[in-house]
mmCIF file of C-alpha atoms in Angstrom:
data_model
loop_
_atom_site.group_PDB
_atom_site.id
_atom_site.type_symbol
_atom_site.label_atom_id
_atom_site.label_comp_id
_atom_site.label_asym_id
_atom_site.label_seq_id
_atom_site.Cartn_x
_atom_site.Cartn_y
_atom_site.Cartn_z
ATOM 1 C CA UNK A 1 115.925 132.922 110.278
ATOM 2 C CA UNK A 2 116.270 129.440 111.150
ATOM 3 C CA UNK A 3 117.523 127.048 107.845
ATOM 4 C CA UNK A 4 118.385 130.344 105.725
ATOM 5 C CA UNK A 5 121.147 128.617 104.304
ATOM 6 C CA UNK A 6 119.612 125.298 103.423
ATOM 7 C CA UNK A 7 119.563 124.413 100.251
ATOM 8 C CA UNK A 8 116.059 124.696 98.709
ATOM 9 C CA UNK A 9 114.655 121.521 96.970
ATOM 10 C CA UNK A 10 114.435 121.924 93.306
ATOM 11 C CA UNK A 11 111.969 121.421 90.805
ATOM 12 C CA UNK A 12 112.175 117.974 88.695
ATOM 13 C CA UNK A 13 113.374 118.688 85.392
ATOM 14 C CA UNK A 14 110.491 118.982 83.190
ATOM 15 C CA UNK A 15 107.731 118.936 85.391
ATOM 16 C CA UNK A 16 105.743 122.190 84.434
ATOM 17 C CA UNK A 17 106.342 121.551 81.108
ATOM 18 C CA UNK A 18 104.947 118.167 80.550
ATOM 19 C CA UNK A 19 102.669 117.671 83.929
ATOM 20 C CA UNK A 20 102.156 113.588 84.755
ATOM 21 C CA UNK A 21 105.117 112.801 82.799
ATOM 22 C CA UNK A 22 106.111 109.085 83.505
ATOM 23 C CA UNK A 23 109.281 108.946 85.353
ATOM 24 C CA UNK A 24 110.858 105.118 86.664
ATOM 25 C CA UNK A 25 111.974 104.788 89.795
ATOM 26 C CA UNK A 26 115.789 104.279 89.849
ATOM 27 C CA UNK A 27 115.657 107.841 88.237
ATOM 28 C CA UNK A 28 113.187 109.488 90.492
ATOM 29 C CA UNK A 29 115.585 108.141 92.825
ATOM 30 C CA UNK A 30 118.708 109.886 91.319
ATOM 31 C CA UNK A 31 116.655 113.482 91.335
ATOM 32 C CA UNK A 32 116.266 113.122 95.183
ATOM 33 C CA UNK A 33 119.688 111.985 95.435
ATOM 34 C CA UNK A 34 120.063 115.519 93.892
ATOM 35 C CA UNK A 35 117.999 117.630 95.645
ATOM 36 C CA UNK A 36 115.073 117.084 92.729
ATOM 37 C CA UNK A 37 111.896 117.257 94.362
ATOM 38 C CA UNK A 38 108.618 117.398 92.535
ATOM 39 C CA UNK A 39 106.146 119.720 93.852
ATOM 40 C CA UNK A 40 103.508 117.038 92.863
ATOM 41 C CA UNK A 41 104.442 113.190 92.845
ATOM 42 C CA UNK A 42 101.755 110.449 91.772
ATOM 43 C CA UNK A 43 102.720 107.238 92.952
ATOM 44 C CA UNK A 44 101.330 104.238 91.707
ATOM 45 C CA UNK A 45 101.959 100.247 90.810
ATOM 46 C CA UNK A 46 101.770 97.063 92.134
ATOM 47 C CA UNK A 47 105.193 96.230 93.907
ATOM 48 C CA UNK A 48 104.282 97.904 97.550
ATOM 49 C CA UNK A 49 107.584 97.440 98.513
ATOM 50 C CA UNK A 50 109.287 99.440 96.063
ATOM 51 C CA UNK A 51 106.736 102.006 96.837
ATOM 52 C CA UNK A 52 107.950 102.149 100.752
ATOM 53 C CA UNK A 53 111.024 102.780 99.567
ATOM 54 C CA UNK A 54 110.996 105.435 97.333
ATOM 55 C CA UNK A 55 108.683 107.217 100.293
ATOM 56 C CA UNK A 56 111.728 106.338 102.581
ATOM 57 C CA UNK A 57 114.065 108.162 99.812
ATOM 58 C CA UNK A 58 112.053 111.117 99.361
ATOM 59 C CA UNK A 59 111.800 111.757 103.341
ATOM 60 C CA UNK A 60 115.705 111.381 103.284
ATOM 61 C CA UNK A 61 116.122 113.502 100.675
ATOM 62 C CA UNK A 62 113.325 115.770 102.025
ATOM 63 C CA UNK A 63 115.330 116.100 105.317
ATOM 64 C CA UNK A 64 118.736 116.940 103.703
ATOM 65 C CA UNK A 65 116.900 119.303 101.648
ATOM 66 C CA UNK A 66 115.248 121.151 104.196
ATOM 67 C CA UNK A 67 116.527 120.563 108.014
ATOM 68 C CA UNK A 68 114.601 123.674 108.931
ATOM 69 C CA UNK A 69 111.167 121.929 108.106
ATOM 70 C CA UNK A 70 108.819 119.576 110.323
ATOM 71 C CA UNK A 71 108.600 115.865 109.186
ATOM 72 C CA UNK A 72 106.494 114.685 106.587
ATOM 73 C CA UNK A 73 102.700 114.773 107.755
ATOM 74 C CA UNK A 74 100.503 111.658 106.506
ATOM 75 C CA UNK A 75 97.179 111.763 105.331
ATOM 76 C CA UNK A 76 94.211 109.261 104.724
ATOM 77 C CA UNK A 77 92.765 110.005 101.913
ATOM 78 C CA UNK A 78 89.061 108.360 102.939
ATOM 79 C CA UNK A 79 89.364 110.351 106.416
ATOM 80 C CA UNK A 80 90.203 113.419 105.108
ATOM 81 C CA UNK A 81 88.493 116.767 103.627
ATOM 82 C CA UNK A 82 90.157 118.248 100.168
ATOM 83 C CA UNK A 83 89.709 121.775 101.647
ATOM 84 C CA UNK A 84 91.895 120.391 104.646
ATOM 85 C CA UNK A 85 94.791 119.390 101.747
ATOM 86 C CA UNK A 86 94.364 122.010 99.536
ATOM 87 C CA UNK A 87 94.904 124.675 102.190
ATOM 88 C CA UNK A 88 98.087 122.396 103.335
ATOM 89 C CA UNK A 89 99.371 122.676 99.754
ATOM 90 C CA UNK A 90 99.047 126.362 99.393
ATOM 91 C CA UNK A 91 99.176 127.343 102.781
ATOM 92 C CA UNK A 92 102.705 128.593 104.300
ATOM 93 C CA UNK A 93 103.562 130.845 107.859
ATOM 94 C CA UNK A 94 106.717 132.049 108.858
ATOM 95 C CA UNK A 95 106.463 129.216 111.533
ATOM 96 C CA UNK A 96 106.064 126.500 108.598
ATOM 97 C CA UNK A 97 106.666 127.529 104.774
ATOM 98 C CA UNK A 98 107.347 124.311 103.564
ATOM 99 C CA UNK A 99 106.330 120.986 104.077
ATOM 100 C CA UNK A 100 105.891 117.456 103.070
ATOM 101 C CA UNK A 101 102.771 116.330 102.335
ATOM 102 C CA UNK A 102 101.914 112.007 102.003
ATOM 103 C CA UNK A 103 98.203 110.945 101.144
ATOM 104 C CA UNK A 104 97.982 107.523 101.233
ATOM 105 C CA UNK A 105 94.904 105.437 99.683
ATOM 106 C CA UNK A 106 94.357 108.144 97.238
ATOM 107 C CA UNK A 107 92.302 105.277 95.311
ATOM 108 C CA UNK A 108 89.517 106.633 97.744
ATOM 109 C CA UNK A 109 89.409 109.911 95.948
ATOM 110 C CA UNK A 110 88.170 108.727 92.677
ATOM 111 C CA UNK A 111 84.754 107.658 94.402
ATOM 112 C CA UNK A 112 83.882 110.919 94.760
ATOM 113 C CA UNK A 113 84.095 113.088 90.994
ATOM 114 C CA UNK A 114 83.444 116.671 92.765
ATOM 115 C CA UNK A 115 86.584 115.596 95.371
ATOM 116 C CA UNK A 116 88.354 114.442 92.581
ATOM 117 C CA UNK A 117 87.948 117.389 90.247
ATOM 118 C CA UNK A 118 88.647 119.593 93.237
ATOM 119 C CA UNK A 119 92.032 118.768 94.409
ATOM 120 C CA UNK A 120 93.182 117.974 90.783
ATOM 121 C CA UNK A 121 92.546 121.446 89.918
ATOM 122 C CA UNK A 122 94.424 122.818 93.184
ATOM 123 C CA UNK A 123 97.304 120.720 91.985
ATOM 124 C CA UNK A 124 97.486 121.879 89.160
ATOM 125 C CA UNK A 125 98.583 125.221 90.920
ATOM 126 C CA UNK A 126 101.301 124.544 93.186
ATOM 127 C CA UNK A 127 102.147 127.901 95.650
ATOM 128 C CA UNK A 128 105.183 128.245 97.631
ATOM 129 C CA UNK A 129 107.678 125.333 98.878
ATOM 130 C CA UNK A 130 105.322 122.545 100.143
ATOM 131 C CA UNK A 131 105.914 118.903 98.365
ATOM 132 C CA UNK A 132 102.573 116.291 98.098
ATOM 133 C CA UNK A 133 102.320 112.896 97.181
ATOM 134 C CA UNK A 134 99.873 110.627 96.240
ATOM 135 C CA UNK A 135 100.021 107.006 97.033
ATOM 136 C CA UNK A 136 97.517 104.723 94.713
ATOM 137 C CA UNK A 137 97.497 101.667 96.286
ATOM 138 C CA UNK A 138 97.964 98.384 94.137
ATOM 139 C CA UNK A 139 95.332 96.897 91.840
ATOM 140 C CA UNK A 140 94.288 94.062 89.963
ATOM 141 C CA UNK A 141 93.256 96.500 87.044
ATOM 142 C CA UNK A 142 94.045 100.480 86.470
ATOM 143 C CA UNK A 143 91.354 103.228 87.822
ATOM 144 C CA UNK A 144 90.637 104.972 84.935
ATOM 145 C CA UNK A 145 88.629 107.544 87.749
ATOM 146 C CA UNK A 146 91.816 108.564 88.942
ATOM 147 C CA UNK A 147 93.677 109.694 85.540
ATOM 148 C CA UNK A 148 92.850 113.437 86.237
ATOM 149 C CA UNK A 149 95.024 113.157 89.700
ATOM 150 C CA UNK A 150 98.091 111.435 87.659
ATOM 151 C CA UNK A 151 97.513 114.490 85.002
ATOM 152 C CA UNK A 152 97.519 116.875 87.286
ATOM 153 C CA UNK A 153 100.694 115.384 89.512
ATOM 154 C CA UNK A 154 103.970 116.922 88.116
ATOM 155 C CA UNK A 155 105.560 113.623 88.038
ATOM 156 C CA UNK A 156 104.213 110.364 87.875
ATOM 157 C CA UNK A 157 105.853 107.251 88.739
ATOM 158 C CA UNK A 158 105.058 103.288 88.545
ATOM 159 C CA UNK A 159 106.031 101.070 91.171
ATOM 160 C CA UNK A 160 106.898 97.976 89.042
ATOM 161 C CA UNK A 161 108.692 95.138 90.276
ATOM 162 C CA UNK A 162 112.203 95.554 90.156
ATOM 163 C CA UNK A 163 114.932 93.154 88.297
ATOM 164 C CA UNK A 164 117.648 91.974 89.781
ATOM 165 C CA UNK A 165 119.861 94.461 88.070
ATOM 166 C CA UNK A 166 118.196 97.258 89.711
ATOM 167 C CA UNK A 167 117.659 95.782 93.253
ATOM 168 C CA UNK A 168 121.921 95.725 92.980
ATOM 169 C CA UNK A 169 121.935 99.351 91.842
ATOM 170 C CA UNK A 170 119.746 100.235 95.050
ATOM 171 C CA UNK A 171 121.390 98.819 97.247
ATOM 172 C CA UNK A 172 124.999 99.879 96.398
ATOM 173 C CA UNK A 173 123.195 103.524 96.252
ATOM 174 C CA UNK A 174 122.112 103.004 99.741
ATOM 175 C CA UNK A 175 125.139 101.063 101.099
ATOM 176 C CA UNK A 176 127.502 104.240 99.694
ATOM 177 C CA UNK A 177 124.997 106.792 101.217
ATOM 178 C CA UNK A 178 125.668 105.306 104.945
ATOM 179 C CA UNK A 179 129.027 105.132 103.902
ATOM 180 C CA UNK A 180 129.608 101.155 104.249
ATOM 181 C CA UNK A 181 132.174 99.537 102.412
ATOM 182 C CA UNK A 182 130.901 95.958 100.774
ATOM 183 C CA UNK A 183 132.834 92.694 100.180
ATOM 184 C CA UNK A 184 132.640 91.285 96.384
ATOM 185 C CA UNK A 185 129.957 89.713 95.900
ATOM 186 C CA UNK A 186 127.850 90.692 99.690
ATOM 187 C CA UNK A 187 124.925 92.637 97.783
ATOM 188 C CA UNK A 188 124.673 89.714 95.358
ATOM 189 C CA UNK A 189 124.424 86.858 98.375
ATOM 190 C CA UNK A 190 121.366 89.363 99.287
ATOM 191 C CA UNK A 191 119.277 89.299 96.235
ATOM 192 C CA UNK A 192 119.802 85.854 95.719
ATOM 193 C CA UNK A 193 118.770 84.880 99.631
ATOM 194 C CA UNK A 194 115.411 87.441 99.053
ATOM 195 C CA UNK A 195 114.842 85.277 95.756
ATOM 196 C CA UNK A 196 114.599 88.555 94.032
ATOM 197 C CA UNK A 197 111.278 89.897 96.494
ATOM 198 C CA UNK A 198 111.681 93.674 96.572
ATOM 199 C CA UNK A 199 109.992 94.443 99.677
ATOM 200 C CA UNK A 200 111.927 91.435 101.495
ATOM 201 C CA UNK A 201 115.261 92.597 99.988
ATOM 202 C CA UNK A 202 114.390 96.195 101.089
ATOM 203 C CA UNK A 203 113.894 94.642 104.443
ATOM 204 C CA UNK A 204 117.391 93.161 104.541
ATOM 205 C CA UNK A 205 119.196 96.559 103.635
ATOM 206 C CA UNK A 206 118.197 97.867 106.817
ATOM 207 C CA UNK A 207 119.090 94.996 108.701
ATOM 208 C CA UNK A 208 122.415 95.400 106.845
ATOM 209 C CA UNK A 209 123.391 99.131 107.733
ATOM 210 C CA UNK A 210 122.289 98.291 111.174
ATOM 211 C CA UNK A 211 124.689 95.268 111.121
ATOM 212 C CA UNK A 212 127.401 97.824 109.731
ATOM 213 C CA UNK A 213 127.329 100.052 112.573
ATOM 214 C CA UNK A 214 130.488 102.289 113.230
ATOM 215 C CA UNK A 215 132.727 99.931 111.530
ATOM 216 C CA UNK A 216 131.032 100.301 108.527
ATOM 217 C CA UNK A 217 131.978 96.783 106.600
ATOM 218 C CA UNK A 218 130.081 94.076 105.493
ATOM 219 C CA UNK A 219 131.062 90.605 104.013
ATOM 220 C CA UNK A 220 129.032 87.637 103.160
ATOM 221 C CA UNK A 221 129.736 86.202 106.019
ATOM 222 C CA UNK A 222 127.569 88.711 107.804
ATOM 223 C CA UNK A 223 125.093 88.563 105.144
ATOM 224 C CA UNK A 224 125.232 84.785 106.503
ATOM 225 C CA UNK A 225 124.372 86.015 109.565
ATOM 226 C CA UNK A 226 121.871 88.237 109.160
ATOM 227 C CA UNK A 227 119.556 85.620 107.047
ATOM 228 C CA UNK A 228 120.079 83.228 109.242
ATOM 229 C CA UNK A 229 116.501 82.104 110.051
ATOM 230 C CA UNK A 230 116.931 81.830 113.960
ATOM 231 C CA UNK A 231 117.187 85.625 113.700
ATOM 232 C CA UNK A 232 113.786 86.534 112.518
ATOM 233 C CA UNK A 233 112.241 83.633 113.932
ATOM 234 C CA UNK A 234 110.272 85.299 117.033
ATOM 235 C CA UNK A 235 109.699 88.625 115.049
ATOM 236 C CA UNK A 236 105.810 88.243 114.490
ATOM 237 C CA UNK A 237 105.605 87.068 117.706
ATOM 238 C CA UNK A 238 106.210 90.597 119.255
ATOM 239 C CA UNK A 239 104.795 92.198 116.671
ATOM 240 C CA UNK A 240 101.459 89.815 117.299
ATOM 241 C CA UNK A 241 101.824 91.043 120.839
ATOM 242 C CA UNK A 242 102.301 94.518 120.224
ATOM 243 C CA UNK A 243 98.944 93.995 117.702
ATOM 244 C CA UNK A 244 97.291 92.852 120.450
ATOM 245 C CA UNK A 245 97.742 95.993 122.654
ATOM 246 C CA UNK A 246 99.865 93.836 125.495
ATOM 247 C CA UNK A 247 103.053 95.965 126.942
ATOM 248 C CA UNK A 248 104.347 93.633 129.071
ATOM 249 C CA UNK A 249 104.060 91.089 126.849
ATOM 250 C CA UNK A 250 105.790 92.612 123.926
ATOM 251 C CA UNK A 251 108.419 94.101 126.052
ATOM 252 C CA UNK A 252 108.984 90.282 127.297
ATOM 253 C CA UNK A 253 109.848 89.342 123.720
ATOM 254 C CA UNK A 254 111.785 92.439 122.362
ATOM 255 C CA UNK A 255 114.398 91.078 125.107
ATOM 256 C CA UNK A 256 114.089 88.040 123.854
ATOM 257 C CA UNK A 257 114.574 89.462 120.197
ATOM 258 C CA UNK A 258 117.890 91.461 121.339
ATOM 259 C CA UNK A 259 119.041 88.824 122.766
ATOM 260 C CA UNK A 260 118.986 86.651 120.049
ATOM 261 C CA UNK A 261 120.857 88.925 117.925
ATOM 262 C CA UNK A 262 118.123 90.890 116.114
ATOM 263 C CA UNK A 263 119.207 94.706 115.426
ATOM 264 C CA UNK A 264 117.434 97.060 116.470
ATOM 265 C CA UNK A 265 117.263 98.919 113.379
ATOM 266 C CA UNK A 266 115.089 95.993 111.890
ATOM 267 C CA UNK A 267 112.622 95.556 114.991
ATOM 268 C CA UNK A 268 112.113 99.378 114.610
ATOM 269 C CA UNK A 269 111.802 99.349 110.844
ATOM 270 C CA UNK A 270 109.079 96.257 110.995
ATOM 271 C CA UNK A 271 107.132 98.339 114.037
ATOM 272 C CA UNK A 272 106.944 101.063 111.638
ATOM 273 C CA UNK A 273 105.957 98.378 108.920
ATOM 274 C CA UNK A 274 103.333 97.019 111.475
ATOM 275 C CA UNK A 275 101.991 100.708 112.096
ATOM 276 C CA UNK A 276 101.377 101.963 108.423
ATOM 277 C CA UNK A 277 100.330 98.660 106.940
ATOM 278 C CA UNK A 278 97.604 99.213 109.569
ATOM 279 C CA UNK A 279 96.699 102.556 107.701
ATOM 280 C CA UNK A 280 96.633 100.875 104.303
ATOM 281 C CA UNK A 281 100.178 100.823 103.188
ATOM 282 C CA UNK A 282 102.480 98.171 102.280
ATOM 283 C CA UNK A 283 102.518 95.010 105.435
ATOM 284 C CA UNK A 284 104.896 92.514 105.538
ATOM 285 C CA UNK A 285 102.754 91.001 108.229
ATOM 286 C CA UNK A 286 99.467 91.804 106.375
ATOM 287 C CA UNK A 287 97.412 89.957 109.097
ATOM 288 C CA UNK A 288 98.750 91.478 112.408
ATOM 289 C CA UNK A 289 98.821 94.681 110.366
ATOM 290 C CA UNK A 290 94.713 94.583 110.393
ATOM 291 C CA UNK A 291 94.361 93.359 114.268
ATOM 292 C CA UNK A 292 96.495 96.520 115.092
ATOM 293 C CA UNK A 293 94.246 98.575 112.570
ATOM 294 C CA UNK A 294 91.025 97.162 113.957
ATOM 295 C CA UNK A 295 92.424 97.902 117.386
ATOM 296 C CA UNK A 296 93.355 101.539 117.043
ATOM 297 C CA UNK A 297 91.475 104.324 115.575
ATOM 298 C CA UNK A 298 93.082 105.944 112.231
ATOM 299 C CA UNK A 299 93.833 109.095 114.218
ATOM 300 C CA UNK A 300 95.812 106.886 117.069
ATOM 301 C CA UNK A 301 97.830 104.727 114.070
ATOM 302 C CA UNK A 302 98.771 108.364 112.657
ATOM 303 C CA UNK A 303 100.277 109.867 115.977
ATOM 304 C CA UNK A 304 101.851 106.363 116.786
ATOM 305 C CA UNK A 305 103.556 106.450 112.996
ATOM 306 C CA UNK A 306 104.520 109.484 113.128
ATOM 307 C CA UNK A 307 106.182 108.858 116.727
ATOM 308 C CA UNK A 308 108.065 105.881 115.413
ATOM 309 C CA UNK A 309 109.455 108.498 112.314
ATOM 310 C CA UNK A 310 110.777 110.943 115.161
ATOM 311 C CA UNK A 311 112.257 108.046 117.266
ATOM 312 C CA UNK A 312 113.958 106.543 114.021
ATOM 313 C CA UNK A 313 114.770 110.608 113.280
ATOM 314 C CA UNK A 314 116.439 111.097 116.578
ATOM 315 C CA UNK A 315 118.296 107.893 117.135
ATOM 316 C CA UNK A 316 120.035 107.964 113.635
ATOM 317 C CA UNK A 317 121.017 111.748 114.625
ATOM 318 C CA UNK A 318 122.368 111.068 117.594
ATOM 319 C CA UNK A 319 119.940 112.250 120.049
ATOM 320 C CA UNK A 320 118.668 109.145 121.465
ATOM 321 C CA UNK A 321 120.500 105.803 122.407
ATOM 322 C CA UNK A 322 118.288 103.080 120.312
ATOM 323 C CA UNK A 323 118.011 100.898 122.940
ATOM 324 C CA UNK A 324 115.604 102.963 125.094
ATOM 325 C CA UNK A 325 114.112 104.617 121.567
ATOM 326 C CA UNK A 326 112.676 101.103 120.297
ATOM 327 C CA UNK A 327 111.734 100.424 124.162
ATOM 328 C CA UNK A 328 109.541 103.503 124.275
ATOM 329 C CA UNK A 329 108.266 103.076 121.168
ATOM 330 C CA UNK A 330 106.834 99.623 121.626
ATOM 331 C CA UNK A 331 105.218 100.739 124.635
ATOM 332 C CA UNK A 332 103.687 103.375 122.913
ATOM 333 C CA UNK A 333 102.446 101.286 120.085
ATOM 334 C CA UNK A 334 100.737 98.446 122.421
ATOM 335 C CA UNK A 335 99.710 100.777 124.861
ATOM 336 C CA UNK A 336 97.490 102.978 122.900
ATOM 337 C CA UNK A 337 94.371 101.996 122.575
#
């Protein structure tokens, strides 16, 4: 049987023992670097950014942990029935008997108290090897309606803004997991030229290990380069293009974007940023995140995201050149409709 020797995510420590227990995130971070994955996760917290990037952890993790499985599947919680997630919880074939489950909005849940009530009871009874998580996104003040969900969740985790301390800790974690050696000093220039933003110094990182590339090493000087601001100059211009549903137009100014030095692994990583802050989640571009969301049905955003995750999938195994991956993916994007 196909994956039989994969290892099989574990349980996090403590998490039918004390169900909702609080856990931060550089340490929820550390169990995935370990194979630690919650059956339940409730995630929660203003800082957006940090929250992309403990998703983009756990689907790392996730695929190390079980190569046999399909990708992550990604739900809305306002467009979608709690029969429909409960039976993707418990439910297993021989074709699929574990998967990874991502509702996002899952503020939408609490306006319903029978919803609610349902799916934190079927929670509460986690069946076979399937992982879900619920993404709460941020708020001026806490939803009390949803405290049966965080209860319920095996792990619960708060998305706070990060210091400075543990925005270096990340990103030597993620520098030593693509195995790219770092100047003194290079992670430091980072922070300091994000002024300490999370979701911009996330942004950076993967600029960075696409900079690396084979020779993985970076200096400052490259940080230098990468922050320049000639680089991302023209960025939400093809992203405003792709927005706007015009091919030929955003094709015109990915060139341009190449040519100029841009990686690919950052256009790709803000197309994917474009695409799911169109379904609610974190947007660095918040406003051409709504035109593409006004222009494409939920249904269309979810097949598009879920294209860009196999492009990014199969480029960074080796099974695509990125060139042509970020090509066809930005005619897919601004071409649905």
């Amino acid at each position: 049987m196909a994956g039989a020797g994969a290892a099989k995510p574990r349980a996090a420590r403590g998490a039918s023992a004390r169900p909702g227990v609080p856990v931060a995130a550089a340490e929820l971070v550390e169990r995935f670097g370990r194979g630690e994955l919650p059956a339940t996760l409730y995630l929660e917290g203003p800082d957006e950014g940090l929250k992309a990037a403990l998703l983009a952890e756990l689907r790392h993790a996730w695929r190390r942990a079980a190569p046999e499985a399909p990708t992550a599947r990604v739900f809305r919680a306002a467009e979608v029935e709690i029969e429909q997630l409960l039976a993707a919880f418990h439910g297993s074939s021989l074709f699929t008997p574990r998967e990874l489950l991502l509702v996002l909005g899952a503020e939408e849940l609490g306006r319903s108290e029978r919803r609610l009530t349902a799916l934190a009871q079927g929670l509460a009874r986690p069946a076979g090897g399937t992982h879900l998580v619920l993404v709460e996104s941020a708020a001026e003040t806490a939803r009390k309606s949803l405290e049966p969900l965080r209860a319920a969740c095996a792990v619960r985790c708060v998305a706070m803004p990060p210091a400075r301390a543990a925005l270096l800790a990340w990103g030597a974690r993620r520098m030593a997991r693509e195995d790219i050696t770092l100047a003194p000093l290079t992670l430091e220039a980072v922070v300091d030229a994000c002024e300490g933003d999370a979701a911009t110094f996330f942004d950076e990182l993967e600029k960075l290990v696409a900079w690396a590339g084979p020779a993985g090493r970076l200096g400052r000087d490259d940080v230098a380069a990468i922050l320049r601001p000639v680089i991302g100059a023209d960025l939400p211009d093809y992203l405003a293009a792709v927005a706007a549903g015009d091919p030929a137009l955003a094709a015109q100014r990915l060139s341009r974007l190449l040519a100029a030095g841009v990686s690919e692994g950052t256009v790709l990583f803000a197309l994917t940023n474009l695409t799911g802050g169109a379904l609610g989640g974190w947007a660095r571009y918040r406003d051409l995140s709504l035109a593409l969301g006004r222009r494409l049905r939920p249904g269309d955003l979810l097949r598009c995201l879920d294209g860009l995750y196999r492009a990014e999938a199969a480029w960074k195994g080796g099974r695509a050149d990125a060139l042509a991956v970020l090509e066809q993916a930005t005619r897919v994007v601004a071409g649905s409709a």
